[in-house]
mmCIF file of C-alpha atoms and ligand atoms in Angstrom:
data_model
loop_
_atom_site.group_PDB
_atom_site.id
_atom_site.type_symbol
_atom_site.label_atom_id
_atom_site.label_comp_id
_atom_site.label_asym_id
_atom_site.label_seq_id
_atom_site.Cartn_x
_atom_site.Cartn_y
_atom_site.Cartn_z
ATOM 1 C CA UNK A 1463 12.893 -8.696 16.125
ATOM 2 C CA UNK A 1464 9.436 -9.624 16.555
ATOM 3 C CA UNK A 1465 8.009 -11.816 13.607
ATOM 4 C CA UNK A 1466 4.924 -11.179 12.034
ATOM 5 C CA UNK A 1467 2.620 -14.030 10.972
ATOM 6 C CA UNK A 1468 -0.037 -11.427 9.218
ATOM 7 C CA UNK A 1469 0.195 -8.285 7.967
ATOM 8 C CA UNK A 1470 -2.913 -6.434 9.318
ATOM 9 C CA UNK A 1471 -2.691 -2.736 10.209
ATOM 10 C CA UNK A 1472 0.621 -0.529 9.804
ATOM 11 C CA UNK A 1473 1.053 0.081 13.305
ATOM 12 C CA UNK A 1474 2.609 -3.220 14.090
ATOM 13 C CA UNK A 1475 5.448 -2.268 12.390
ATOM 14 C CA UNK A 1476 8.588 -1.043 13.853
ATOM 15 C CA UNK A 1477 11.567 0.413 12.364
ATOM 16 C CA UNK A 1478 13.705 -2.544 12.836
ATOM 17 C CA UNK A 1479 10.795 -4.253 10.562
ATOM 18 C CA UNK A 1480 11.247 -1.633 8.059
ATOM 19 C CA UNK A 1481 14.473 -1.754 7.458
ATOM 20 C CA UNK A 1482 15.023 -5.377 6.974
ATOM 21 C CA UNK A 1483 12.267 -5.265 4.695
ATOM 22 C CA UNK A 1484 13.811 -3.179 2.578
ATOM 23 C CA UNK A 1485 17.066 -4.834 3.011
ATOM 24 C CA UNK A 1486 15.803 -7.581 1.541
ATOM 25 C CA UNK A 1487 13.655 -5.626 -1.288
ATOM 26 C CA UNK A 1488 16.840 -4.145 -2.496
ATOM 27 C CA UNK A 1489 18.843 -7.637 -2.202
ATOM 28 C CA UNK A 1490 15.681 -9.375 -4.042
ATOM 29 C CA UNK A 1491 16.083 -6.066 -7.108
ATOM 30 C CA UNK A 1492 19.978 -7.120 -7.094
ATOM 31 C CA UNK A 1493 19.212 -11.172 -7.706
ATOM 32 C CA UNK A 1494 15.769 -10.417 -9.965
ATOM 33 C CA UNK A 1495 18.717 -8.491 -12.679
ATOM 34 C CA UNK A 1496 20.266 -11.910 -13.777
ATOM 35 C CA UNK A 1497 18.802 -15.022 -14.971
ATOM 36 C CA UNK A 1498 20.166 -17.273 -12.417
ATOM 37 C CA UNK A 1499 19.335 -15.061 -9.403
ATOM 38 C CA UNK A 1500 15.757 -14.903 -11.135
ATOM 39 C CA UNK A 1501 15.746 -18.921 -11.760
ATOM 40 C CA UNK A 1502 16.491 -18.765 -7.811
ATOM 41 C CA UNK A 1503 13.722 -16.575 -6.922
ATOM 42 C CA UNK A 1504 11.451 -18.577 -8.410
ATOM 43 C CA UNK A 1505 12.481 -21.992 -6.830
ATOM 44 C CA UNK A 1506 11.747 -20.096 -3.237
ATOM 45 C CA UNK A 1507 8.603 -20.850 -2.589
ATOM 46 C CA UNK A 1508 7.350 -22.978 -5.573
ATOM 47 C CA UNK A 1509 5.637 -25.566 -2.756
ATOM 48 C CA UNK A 1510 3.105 -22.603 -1.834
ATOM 49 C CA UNK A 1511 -0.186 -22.062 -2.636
ATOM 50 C CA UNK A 1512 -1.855 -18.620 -2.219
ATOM 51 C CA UNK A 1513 -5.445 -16.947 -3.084
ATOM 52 C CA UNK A 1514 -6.010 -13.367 -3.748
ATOM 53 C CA UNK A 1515 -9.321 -12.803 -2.441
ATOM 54 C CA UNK A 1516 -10.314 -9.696 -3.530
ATOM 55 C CA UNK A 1517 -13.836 -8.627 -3.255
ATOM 56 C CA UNK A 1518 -13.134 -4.785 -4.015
ATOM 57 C CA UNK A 1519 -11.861 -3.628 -7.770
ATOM 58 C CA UNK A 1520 -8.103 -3.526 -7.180
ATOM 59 C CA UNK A 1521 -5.673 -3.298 -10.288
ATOM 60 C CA UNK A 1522 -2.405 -2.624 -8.903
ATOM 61 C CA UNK A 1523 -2.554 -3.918 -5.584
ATOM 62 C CA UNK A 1524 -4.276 -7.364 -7.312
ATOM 63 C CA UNK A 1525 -1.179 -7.479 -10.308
ATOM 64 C CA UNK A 1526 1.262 -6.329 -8.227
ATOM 65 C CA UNK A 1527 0.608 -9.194 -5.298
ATOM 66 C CA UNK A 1528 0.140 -11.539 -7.946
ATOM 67 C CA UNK A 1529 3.266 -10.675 -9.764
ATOM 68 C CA UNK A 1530 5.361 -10.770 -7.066
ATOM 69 C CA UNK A 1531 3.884 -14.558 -5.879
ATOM 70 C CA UNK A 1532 5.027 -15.720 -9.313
ATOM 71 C CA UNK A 1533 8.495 -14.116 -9.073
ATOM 72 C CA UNK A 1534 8.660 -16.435 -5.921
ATOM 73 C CA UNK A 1535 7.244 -19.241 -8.010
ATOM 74 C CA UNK A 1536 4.174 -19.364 -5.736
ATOM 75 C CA UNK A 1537 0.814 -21.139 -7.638
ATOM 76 C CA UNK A 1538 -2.224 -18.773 -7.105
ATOM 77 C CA UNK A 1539 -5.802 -18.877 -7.144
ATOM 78 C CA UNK A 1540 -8.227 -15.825 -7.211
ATOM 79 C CA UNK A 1541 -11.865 -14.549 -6.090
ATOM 80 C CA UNK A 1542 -12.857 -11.241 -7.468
ATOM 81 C CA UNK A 1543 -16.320 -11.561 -7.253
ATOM 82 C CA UNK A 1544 -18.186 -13.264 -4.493
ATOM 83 C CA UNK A 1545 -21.414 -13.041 -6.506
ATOM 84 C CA UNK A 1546 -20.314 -16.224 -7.855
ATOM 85 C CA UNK A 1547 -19.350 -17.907 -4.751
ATOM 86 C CA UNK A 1548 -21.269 -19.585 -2.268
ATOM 87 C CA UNK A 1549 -21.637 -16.429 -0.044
ATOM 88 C CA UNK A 1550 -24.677 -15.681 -2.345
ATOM 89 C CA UNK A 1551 -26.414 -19.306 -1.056
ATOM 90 C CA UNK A 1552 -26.320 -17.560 2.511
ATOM 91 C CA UNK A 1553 -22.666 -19.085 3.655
ATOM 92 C CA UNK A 1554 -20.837 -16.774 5.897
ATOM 93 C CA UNK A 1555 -17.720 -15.217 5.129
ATOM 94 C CA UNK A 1556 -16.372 -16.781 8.183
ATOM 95 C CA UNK A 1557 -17.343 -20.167 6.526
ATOM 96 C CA UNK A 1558 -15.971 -19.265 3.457
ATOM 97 C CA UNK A 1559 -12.355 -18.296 4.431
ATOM 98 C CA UNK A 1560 -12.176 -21.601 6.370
ATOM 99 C CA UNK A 1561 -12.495 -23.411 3.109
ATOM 100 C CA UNK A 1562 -10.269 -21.254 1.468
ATOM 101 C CA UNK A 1563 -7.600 -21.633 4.198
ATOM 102 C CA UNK A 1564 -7.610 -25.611 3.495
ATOM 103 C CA UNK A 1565 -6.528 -25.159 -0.040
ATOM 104 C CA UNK A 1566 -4.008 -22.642 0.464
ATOM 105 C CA UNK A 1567 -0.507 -21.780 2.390
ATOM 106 C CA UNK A 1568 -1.284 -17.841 2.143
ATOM 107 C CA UNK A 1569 -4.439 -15.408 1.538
ATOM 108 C CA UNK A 1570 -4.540 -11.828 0.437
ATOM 109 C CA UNK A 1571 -7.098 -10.116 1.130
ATOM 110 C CA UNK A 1572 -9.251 -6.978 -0.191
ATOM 111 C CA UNK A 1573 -12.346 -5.942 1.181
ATOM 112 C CA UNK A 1574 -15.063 -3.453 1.954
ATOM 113 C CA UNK A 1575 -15.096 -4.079 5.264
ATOM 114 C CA UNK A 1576 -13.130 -2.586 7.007
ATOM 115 C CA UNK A 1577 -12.453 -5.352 9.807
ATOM 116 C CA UNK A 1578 -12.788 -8.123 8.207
ATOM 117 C CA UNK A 1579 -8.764 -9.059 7.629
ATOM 118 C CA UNK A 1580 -8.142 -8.708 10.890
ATOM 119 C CA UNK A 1581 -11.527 -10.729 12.496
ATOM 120 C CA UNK A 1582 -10.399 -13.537 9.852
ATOM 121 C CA UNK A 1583 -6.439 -13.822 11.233
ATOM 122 C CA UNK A 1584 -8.281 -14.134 14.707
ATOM 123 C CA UNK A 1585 -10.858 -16.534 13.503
ATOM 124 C CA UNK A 1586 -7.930 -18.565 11.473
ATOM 125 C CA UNK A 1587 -5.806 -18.706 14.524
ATOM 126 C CA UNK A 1588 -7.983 -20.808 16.069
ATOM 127 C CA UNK A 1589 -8.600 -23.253 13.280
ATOM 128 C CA UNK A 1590 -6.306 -26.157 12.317
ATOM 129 C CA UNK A 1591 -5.283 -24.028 9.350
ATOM 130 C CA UNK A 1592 -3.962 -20.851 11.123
ATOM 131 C CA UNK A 1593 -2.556 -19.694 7.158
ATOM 132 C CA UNK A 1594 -1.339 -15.939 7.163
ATOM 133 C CA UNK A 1595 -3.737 -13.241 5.902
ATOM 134 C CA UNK A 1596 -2.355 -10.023 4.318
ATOM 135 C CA UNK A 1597 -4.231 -7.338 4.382
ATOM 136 C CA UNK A 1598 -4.865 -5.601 1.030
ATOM 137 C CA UNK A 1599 -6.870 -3.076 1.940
ATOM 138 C CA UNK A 1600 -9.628 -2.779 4.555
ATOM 139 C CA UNK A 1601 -12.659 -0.412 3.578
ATOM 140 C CA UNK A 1602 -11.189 2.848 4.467
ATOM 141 C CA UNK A 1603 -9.311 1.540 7.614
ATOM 142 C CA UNK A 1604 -6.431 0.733 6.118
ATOM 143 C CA UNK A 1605 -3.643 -0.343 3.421
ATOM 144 C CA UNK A 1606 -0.553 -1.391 5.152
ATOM 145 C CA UNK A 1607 1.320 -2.768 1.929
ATOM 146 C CA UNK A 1608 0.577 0.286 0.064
ATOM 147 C CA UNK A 1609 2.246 2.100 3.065
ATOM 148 C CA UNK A 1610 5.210 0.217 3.183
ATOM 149 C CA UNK A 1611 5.630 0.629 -0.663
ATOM 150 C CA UNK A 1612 4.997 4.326 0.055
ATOM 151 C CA UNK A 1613 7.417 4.668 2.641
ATOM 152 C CA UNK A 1614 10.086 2.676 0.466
ATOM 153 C CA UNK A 1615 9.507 5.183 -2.351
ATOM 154 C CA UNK A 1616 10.356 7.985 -0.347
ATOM 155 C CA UNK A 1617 13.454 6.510 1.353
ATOM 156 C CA UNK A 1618 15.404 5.903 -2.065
ATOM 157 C CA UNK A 1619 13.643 9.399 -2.924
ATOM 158 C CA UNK A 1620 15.480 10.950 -0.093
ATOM 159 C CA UNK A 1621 18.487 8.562 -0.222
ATOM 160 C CA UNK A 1622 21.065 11.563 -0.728
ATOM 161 C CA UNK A 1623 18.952 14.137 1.489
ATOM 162 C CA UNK A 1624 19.176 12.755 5.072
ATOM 163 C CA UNK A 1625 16.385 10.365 4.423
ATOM 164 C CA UNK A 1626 13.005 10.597 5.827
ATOM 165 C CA UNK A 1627 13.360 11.478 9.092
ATOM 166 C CA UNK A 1628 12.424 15.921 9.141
ATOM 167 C CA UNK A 1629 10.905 15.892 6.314
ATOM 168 C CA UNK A 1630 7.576 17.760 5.359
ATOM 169 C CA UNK A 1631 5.049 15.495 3.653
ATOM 170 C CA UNK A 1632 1.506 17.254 2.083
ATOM 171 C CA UNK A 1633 -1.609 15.075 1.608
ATOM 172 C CA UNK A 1634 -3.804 16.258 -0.573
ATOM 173 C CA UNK A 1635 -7.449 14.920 -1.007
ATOM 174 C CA UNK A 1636 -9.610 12.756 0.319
ATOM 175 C CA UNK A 1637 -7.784 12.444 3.296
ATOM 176 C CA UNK A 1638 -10.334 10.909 5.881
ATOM 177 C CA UNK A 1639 -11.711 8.379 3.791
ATOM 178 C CA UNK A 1640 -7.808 7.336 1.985
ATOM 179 C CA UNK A 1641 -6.480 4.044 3.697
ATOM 180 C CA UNK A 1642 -3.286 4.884 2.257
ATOM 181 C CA UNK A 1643 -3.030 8.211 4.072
ATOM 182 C CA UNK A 1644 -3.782 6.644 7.163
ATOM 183 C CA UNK A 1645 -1.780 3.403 7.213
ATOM 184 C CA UNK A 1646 1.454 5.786 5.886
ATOM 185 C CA UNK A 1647 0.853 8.404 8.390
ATOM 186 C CA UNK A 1648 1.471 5.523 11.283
ATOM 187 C CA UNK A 1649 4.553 4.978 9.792
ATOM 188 C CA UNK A 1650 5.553 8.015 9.401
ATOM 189 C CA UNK A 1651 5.288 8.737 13.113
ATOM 190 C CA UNK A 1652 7.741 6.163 13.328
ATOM 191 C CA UNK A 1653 10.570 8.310 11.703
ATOM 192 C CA UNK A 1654 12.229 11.530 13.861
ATOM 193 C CA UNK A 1655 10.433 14.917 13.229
ATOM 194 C CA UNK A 1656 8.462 14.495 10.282
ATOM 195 C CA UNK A 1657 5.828 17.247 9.514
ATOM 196 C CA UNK A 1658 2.528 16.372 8.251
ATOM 197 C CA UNK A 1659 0.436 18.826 6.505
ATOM 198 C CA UNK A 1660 -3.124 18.115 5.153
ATOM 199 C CA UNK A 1661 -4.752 20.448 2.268
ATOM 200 C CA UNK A 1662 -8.356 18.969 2.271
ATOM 201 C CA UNK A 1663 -11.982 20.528 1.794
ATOM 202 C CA UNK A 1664 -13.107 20.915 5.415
ATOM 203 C CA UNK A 1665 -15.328 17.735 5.106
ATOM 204 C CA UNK A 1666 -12.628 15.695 4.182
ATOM 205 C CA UNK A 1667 -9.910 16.433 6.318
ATOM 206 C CA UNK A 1668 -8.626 14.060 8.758
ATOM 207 C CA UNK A 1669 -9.701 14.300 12.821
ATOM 208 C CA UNK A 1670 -6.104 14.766 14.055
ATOM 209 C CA UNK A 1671 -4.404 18.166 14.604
ATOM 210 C CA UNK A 1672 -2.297 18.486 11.660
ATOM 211 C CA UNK A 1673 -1.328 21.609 10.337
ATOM 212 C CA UNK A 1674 -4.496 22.206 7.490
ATOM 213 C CA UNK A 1675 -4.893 24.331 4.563
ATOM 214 C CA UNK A 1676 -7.902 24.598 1.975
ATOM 215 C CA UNK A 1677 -5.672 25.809 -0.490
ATOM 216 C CA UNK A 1678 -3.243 23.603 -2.378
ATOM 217 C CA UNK A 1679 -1.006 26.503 -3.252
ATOM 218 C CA UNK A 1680 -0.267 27.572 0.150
ATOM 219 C CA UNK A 1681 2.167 25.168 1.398
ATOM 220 C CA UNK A 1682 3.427 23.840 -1.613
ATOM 221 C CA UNK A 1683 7.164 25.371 -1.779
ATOM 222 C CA UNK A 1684 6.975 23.963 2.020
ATOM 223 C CA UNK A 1685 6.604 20.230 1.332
ATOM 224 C CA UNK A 1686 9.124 17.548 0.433
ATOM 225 C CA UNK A 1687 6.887 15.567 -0.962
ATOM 226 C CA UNK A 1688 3.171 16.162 -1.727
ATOM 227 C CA UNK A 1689 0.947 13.285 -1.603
ATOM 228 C CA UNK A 1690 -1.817 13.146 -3.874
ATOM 229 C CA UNK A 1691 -5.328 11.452 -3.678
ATOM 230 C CA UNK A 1692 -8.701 10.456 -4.869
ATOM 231 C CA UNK A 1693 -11.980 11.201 -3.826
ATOM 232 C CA UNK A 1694 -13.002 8.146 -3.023
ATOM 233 C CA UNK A 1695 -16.604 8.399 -3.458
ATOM 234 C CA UNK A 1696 -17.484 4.857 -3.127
ATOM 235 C CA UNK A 1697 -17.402 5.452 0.507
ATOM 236 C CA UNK A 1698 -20.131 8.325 0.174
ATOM 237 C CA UNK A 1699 -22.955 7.927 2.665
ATOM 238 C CA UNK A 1700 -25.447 9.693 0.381
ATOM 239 C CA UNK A 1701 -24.979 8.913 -3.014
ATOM 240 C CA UNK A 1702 -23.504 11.779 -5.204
ATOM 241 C CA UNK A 1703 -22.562 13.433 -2.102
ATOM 242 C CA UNK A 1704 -18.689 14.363 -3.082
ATOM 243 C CA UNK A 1705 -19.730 14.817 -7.120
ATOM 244 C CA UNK A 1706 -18.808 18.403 -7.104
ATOM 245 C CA UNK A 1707 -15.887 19.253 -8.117
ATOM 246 C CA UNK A 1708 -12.319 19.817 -6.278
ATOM 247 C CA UNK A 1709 -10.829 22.198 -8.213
ATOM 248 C CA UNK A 1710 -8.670 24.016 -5.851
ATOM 249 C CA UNK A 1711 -6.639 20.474 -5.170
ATOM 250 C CA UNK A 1712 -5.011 19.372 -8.406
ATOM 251 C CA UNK A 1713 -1.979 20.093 -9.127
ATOM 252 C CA UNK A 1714 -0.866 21.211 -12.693
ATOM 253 C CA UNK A 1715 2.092 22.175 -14.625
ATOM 254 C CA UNK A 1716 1.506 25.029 -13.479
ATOM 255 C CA UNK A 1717 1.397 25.131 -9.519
ATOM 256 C CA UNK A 1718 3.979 22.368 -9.465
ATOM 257 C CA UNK A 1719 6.723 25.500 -10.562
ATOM 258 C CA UNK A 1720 5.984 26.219 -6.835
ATOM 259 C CA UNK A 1721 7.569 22.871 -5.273
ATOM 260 C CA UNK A 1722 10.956 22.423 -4.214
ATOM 261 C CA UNK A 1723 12.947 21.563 -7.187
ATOM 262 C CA UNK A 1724 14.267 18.143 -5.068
ATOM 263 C CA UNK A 1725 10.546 17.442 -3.824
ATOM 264 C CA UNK A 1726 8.383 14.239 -5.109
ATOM 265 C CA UNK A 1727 4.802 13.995 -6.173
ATOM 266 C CA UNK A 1728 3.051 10.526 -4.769
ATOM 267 C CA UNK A 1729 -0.260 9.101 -5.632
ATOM 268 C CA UNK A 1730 -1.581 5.528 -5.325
ATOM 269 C CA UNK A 1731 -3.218 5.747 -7.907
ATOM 270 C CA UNK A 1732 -6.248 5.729 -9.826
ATOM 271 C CA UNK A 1733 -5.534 9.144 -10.287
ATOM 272 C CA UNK A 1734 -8.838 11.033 -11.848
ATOM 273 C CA UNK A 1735 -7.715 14.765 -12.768
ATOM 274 C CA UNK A 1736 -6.259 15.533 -9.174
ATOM 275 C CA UNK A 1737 -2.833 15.074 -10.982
ATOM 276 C CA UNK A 1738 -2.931 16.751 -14.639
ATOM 277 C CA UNK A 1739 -0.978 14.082 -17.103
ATOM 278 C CA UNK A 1740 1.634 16.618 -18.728
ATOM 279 C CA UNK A 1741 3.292 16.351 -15.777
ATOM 280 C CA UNK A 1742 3.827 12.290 -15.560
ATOM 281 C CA UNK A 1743 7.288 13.144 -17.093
ATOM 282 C CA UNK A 1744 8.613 15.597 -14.706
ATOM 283 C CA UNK A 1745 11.567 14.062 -12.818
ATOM 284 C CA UNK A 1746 9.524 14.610 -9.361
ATOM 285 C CA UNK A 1747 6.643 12.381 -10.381
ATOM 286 C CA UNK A 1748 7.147 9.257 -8.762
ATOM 287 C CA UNK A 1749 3.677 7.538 -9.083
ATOM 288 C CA UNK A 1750 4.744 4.923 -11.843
ATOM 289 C CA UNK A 1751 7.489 4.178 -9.599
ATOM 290 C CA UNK A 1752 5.537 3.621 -6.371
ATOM 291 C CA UNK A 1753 3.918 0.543 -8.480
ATOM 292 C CA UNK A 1754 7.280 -0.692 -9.180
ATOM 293 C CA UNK A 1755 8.491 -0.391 -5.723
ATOM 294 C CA UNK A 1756 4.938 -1.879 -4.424
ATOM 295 C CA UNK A 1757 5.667 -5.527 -6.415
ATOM 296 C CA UNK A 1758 9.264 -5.630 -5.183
ATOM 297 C CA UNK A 1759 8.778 -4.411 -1.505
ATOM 298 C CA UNK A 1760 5.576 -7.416 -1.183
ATOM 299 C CA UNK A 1761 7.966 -10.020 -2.920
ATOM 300 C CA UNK A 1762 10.438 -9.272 -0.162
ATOM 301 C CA UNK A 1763 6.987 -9.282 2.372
ATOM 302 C CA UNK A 1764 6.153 -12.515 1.231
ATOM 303 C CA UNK A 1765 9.314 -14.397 1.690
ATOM 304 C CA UNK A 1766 9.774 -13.037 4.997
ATOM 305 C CA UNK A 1767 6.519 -14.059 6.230
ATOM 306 C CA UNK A 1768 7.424 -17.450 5.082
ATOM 307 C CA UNK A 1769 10.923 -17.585 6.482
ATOM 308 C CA UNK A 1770 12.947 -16.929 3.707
ATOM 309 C CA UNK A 1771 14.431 -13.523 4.103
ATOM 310 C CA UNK A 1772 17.823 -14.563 5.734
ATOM 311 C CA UNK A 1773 18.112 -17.102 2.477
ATOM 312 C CA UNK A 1774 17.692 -14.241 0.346
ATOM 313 C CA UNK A 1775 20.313 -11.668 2.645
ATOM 314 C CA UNK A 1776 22.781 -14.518 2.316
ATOM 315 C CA UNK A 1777 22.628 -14.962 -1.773
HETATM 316 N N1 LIG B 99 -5.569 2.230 -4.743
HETATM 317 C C1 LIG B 99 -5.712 2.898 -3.478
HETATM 318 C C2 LIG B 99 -6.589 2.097 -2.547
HETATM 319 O O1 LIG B 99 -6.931 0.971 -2.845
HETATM 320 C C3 LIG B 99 -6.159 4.301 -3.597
HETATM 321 C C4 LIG B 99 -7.495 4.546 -4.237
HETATM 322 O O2 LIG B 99 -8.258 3.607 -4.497
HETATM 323 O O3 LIG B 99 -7.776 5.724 -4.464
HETATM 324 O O4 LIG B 99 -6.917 2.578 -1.493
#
């Protein structure tokens, strides 16, 4: 098995990866329940450092990281606003993650930019202080963690239904501008025969040739799980551009009567009104789980990158 030293894009992961990940995410569940096995965890890697540099609003992605680096006993340091940094005296960014990387064993990273976690694992490589980057989302490139929280949530979703692999998965949204749709599509395509659907307005559809609708409704009883977004308006070239509202692609007590009764509803959340609240406690909602998942799956990301995954198999 290849091992990774960053975690950049979803594409370099293979199956073998994903598996052993969440191997080890469902070992690391199994130790967290008792106070020994938690006493453990949190010995593993309390002689790391690690920084969340975050220059984009995060809330789960930021708590979740940081929550799992302190179940591993990790000490942390954050940026969330580089207004108050030296970038604003005219340093580069380039200059600024070097300094970082001298304090630190680990950085994750969240930023507009859509390249810049992968040009800074290049640029570190060649420094004395090659320290791994994870990539926390990249503009709206890409949000490999999220993805392999995502895909994690629909395994055990589909534990006692032949698993992923077939499987008809809707996105519904803001589809080309949603990192998370992208980076989980890529590893999708890594699992046998999956169908991808897309209900998007026209402008916000993705490129590729997947199977589209403009009308939630259509292929709802069709999908096995129905992935929900944002519009993620930040990314609008034009300011107000996307304000009008998407009323045909929310789904509601309602429409949901049309889903599979063994289907799953996914969101990363922030949700707006795409998802209507009085259905949070229908057994097929599994967005409040997907943040669960997403702290366990990057403690188990996090000790592998630093070695530690066999130690934890072996407990
Ligand atoms: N939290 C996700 C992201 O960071 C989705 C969103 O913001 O809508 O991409």
């Amino acid at each position: 098995m290849i091992r990774h030293q960053d975690i950049l894009l979803a594409n370099q992961f293979d199956r073998e990866f994903l598996d052993h990940l969440y191997d080890i995410t469902n070992k690391v569940r199994t130790i967290a329940k008792t106070n020994s096995g938690s006493l453990y965890l949190k010995k593993l890697l309390s002689d790391k450092r690690v920084m969340l540099y975050f220059s984009q609003p995060s809330t789960r992605t930021f708590m979740s990281f940081l929550n799992a680096c302190q179940i591993l006993g990790m000490s942390h340091s954050s940026i969330r606003d580089t207004t108050t940094s030296s970038e604003i005296k005219g340093e580069s960014k380039l200059d600024s993650l070097r300094t970082l990387s001298s304090y630190v064993d680990l950085i994750i990273m969240r930023t507009p930019d859509a390249e810049f976690a992968e040009e800074s694992a290049s640029f570190l490589k060649k420094t004395r202080r090659p320290v791994p980057i994870i990539n926390a989302g990249s503009g709206s490139k890409e949000h490999p963690t999220q993805a392999l929280l995502d895909i994690y949530t629909l395994q055990r979703s589909f534990k006692n239904t032949g698993g992923i692999s077939g499987k008809t998965i809707l996105f519904c949204g803001d589809l080309s501008r949603g990192r998370t749709v992208k980076s989980l599509i890529k590893l999708l395509e890594k699992y046998d025969s999956v169908k991808i659907i897309q209900c998007a307005p026209d402008e916000l559809q993705l490129a590729r040739g997947f199977k589209s609708s403009n009308r939630l409704e259509e292929y709802l009883h069709e999908a096995d799980a129905v992935y929900m977004t944002r519009i993620q308006d930040e990314y609008d070239k034009v300011k107000g551009e996307t304000q009008r509202s998407y009323e045909g692609f929310k789904l509601t007590k309602d429409n949901i009567k049309l889903m599979k009764p063994n289907s799953i509803i996914m969101h990363p959340l922030p949700r707006r009104d795409e998802i209507s609240s009085d259905i949070d406690d229908d057994p097929r909602a599994m967005y409040w789980r997907q943040c669960r998942n997403g702290m366990w799956t990057r403690v188990a990301l996090i000790a592998y990158l630093f070695e530690r995954d066999e130690d934890i198999l072996k407990y």
